mmCIF file of C-alpha atoms in Angstrom:
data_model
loop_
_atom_site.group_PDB
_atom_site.id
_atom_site.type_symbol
_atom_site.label_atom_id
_atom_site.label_comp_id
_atom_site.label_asym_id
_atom_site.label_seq_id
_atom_site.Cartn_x
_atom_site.Cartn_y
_atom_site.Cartn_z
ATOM 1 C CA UNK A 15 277.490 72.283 62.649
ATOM 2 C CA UNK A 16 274.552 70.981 60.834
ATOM 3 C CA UNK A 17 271.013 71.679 62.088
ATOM 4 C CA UNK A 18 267.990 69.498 63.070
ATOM 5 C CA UNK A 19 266.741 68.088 59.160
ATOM 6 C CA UNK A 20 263.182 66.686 58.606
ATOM 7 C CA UNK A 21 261.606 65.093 55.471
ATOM 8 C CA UNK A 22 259.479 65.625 53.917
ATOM 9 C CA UNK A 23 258.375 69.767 54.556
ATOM 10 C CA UNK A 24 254.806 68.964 53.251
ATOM 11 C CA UNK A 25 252.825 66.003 52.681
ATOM 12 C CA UNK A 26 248.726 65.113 51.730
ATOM 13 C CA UNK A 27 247.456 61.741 53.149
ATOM 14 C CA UNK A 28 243.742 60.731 53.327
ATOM 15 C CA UNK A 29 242.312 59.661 56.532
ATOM 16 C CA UNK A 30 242.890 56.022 57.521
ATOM 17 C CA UNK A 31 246.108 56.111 55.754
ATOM 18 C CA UNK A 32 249.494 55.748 57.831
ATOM 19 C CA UNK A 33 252.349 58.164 58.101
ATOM 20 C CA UNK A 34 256.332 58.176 58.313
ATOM 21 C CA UNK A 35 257.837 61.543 59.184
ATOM 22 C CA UNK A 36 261.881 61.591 59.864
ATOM 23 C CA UNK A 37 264.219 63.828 61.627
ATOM 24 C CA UNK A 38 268.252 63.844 61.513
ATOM 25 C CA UNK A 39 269.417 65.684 65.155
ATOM 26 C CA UNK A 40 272.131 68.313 65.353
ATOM 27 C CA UNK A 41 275.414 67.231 65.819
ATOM 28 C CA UNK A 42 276.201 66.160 69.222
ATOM 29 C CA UNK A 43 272.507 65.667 69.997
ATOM 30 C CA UNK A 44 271.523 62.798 71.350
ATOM 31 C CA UNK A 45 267.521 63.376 72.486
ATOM 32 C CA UNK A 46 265.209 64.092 70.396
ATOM 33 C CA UNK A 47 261.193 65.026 70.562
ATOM 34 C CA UNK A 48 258.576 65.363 68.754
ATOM 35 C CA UNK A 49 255.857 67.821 69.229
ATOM 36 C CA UNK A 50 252.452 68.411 67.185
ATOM 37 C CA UNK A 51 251.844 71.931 66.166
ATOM 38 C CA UNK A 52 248.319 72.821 65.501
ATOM 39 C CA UNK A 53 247.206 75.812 63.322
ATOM 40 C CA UNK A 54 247.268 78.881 65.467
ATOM 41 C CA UNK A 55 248.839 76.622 68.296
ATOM 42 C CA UNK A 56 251.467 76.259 70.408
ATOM 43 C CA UNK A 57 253.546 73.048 70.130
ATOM 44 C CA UNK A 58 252.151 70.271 72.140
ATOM 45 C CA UNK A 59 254.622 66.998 73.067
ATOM 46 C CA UNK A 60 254.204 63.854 71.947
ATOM 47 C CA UNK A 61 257.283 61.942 73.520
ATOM 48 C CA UNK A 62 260.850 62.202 73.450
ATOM 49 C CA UNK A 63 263.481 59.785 72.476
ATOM 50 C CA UNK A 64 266.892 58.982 74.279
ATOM 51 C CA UNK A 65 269.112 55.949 73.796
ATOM 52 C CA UNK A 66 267.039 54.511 71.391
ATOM 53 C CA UNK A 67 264.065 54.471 74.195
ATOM 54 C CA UNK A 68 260.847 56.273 74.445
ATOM 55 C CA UNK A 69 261.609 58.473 77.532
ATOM 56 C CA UNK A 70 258.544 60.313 78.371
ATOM 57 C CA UNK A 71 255.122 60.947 76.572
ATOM 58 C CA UNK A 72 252.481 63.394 75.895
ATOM 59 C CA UNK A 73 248.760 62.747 75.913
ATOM 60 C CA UNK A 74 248.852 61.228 72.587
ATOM 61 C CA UNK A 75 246.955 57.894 71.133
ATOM 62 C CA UNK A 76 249.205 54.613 70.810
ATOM 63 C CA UNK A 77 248.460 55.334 66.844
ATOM 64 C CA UNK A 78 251.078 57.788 67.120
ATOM 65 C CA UNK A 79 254.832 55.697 67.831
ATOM 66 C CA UNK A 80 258.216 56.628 67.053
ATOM 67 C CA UNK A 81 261.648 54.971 66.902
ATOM 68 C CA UNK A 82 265.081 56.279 67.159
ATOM 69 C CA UNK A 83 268.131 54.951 65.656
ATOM 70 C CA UNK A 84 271.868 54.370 66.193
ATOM 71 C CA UNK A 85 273.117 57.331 64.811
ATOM 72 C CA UNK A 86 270.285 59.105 66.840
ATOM 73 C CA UNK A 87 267.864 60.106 63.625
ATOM 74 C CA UNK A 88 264.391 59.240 64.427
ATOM 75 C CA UNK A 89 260.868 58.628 63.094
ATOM 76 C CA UNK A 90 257.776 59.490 64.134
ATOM 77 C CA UNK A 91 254.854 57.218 62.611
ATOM 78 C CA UNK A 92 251.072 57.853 62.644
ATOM 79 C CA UNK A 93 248.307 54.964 61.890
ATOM 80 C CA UNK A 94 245.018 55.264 60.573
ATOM 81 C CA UNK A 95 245.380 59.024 60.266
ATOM 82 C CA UNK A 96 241.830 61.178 60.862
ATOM 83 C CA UNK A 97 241.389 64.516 60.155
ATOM 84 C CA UNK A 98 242.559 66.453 62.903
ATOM 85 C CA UNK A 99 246.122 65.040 62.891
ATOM 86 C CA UNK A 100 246.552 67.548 60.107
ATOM 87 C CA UNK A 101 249.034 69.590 61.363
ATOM 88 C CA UNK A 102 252.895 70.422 61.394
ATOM 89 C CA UNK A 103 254.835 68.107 63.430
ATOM 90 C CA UNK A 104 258.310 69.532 64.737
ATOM 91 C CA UNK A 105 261.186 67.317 65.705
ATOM 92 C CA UNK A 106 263.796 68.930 68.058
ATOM 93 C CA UNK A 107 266.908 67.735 69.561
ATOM 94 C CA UNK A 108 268.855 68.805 72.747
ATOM 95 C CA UNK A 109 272.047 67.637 74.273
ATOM 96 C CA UNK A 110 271.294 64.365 76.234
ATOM 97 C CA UNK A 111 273.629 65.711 79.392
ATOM 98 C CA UNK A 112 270.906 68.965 79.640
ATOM 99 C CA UNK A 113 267.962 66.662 79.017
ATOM 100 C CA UNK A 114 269.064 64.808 81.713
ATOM 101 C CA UNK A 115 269.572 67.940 84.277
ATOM 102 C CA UNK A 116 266.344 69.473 84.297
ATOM 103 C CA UNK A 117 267.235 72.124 81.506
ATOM 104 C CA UNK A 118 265.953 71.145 78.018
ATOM 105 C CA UNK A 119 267.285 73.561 75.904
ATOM 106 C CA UNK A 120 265.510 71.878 72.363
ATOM 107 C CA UNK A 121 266.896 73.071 68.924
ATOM 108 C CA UNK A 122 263.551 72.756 66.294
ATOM 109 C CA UNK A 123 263.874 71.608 63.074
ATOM 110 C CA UNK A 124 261.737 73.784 60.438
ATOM 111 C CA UNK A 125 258.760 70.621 60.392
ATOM 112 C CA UNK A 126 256.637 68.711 58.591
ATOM 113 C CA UNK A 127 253.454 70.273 57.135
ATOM 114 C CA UNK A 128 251.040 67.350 57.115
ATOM 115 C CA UNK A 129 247.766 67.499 55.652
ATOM 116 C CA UNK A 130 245.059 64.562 56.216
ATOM 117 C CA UNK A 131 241.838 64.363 53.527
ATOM 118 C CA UNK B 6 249.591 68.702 84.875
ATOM 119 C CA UNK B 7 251.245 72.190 84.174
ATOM 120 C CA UNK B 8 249.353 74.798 82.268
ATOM 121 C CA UNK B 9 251.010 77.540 80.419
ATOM 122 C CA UNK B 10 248.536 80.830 79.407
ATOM 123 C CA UNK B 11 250.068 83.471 77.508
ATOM 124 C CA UNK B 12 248.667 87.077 76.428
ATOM 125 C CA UNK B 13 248.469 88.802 74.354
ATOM 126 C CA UNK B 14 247.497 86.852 71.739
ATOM 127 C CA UNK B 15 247.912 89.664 69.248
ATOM 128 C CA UNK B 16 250.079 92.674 69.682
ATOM 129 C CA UNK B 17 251.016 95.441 66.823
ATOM 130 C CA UNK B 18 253.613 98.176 67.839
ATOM 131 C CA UNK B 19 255.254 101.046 65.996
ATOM 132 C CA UNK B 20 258.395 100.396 65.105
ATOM 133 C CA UNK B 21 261.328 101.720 67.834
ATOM 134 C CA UNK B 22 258.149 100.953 70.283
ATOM 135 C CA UNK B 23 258.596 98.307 73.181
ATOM 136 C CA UNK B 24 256.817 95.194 73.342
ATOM 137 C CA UNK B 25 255.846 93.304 76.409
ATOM 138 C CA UNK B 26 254.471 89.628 76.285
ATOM 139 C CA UNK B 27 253.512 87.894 79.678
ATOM 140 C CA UNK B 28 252.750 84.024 80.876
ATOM 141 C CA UNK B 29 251.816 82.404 83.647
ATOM 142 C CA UNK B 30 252.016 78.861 84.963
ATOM 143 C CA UNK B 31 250.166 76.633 87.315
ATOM 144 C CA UNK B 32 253.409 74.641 88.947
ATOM 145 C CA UNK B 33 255.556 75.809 90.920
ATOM 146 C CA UNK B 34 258.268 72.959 90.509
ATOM 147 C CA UNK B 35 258.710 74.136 87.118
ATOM 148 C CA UNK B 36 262.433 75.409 87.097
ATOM 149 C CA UNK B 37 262.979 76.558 83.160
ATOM 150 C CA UNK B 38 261.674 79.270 81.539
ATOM 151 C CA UNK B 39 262.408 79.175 77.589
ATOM 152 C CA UNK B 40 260.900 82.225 74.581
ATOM 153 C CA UNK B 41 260.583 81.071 71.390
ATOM 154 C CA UNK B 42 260.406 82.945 68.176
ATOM 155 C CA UNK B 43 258.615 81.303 65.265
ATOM 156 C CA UNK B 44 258.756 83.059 61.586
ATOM 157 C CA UNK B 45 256.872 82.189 58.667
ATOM 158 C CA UNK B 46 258.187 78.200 57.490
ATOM 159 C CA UNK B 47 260.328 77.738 60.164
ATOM 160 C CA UNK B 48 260.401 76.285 63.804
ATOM 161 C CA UNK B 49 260.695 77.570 66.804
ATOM 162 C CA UNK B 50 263.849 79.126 67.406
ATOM 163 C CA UNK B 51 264.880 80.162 71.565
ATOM 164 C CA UNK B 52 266.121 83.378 71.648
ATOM 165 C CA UNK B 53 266.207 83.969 75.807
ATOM 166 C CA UNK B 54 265.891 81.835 78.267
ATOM 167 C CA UNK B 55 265.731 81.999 82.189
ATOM 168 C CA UNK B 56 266.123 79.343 85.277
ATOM 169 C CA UNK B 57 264.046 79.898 88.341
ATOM 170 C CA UNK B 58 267.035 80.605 90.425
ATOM 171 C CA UNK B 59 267.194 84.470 88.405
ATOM 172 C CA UNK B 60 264.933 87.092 88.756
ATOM 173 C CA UNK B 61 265.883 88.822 85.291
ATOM 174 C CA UNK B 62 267.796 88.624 82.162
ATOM 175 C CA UNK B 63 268.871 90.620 79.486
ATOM 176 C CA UNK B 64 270.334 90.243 76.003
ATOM 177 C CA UNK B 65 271.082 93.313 74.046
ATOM 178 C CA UNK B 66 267.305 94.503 73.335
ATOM 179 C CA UNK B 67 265.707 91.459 75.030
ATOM 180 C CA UNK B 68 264.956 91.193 78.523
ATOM 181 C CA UNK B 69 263.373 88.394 80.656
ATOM 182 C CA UNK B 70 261.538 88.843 83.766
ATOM 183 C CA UNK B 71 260.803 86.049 86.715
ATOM 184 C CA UNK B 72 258.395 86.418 89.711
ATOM 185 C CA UNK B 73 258.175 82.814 91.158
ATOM 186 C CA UNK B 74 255.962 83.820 93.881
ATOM 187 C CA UNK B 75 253.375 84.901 91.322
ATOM 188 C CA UNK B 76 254.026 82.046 88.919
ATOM 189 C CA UNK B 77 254.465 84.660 85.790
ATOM 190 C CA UNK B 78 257.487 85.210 83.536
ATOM 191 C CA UNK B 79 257.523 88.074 80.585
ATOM 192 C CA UNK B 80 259.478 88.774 77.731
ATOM 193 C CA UNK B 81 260.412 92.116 76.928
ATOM 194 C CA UNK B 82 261.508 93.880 73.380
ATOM 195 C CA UNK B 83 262.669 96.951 73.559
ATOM 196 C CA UNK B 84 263.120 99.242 70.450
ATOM 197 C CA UNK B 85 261.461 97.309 68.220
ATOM 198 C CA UNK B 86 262.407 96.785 64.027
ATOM 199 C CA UNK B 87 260.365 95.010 61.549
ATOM 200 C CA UNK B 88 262.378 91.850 61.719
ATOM 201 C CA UNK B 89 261.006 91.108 65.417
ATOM 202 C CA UNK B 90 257.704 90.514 63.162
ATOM 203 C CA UNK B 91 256.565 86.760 64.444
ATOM 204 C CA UNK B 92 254.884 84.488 66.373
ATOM 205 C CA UNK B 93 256.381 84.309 70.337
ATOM 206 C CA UNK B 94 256.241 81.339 71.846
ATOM 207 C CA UNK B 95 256.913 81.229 76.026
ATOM 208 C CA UNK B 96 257.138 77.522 77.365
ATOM 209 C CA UNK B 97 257.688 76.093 81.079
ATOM 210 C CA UNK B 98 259.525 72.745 82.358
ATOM 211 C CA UNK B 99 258.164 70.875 84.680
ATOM 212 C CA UNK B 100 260.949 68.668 86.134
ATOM 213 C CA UNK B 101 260.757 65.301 84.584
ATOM 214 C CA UNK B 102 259.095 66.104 81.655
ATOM 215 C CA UNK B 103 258.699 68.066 78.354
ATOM 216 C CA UNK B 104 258.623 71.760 77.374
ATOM 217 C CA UNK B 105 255.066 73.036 77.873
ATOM 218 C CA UNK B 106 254.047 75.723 75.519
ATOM 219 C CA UNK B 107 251.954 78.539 75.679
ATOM 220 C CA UNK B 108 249.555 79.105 72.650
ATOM 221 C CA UNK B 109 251.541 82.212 71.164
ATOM 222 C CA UNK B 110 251.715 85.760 71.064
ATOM 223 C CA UNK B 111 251.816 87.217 67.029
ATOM 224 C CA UNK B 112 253.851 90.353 67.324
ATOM 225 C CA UNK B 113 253.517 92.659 64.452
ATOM 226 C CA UNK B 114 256.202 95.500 63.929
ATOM 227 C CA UNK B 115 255.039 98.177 62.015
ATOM 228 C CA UNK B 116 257.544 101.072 60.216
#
């Protein structure tokens, strides 16, 4: 059983610039979220993706958007980047029936350490 | 919306000591209560978790407590090693929505 995957671990961008991060769920997983980990932070949500569908957001800017695929990968993108989006963003999947009954037991991928200039 | 605080937000025990780390939380619809363990490069992994129709739970040297009435939920480690060195995450869900994390409790283990 393979793990939640994202690419790439770290990354420099310069502020104005735009952003892909991607994330390949665990086996079986069909959700997936995103959340934005600040230094010294807790992870805060951004929104979570199920059947190909945002399904719920965080108190995040349109700039930030995300798509999920067929095979239930997904992206989160990030436009004209400014400096305190430097952070590391953590994708996590969870089994679509708990999602769905309250319980959202979320498996984290290790992130990806973004840094804006 | 729901607001998680967690304290400590530092704690250093001797090794073989116990640790205790407590949250509370504003809503009381919220009916999940995950802990998260975060080491150096990784994410969050849970390592106990508790629904709001327990009062307690244990596994092996962790132990999760629940007072709903209160709106607080800690996380207890008891004789402590090295390895439990990290950052402790607790988190609440609010029905409907997304895990809401607290800001962290960094748990040093010393030998």
């Amino acid at each position: 059983e393979t793990g939640v995957t994202q690419s790439p671990t770290h990354l420099i961008k310069t502020r104005g610039q735009q952003v892909t991060l991607r994330c390949s769920s665990q086996s079986g997983h069909n959700t997936v979220s995103w959340y934005q980990q600040a230094l010294g932070q807790g992870p805060q949500f951004i929104f979570q993706y199920y059947r190909e569908e945002e399904n719920g957001r965080g108190n995040f800017p349109p700039r930030f958007s995300g798509l999920q695929f067929p095979n239930y990968s997904s992206e989160l993108n990030v436009n004209a980047l400014e400096l305190d989006d430097s952070a590391l963003y953590l994708c996590a999947s969870s089994p679509a029936a708990l999602a769905l009954s309250g319980a959202n037991v979320l498996t984290f991928g290790a992130g990806s350490r973004l840094t804006v200039l | 919306g729901e607001n998680v605080e967690q304290h400590p937000s530092t704690l250093s025990v001797q090794e073989g000591d116990s640790a205790v780390i407590k949250c509370t939380y504003s809503d009381s619809a919220s009916n999940y209560f995950p802990w998260y363990k975060q080491e150096l490069g990784k994410g969050p992994q849970l390592i106990i978790d508790i629904r709001s129709n327990v009062g307690e739970k244990k596994d092996q040297r962790i132990a999760v407590t629940l007072n709903k009435t209160a709106k607080h939920f800690s996380l207890h480690i008891t004789e402590t090693q090295p390895e439990d060195s990290a950052v402790y995450f607790c988190a609440t869900l609010y029905p409907g929505t997304a895990l809401i994390f607290g800001k962290g409790t960094t748990l040093s283990v010393s030998s």
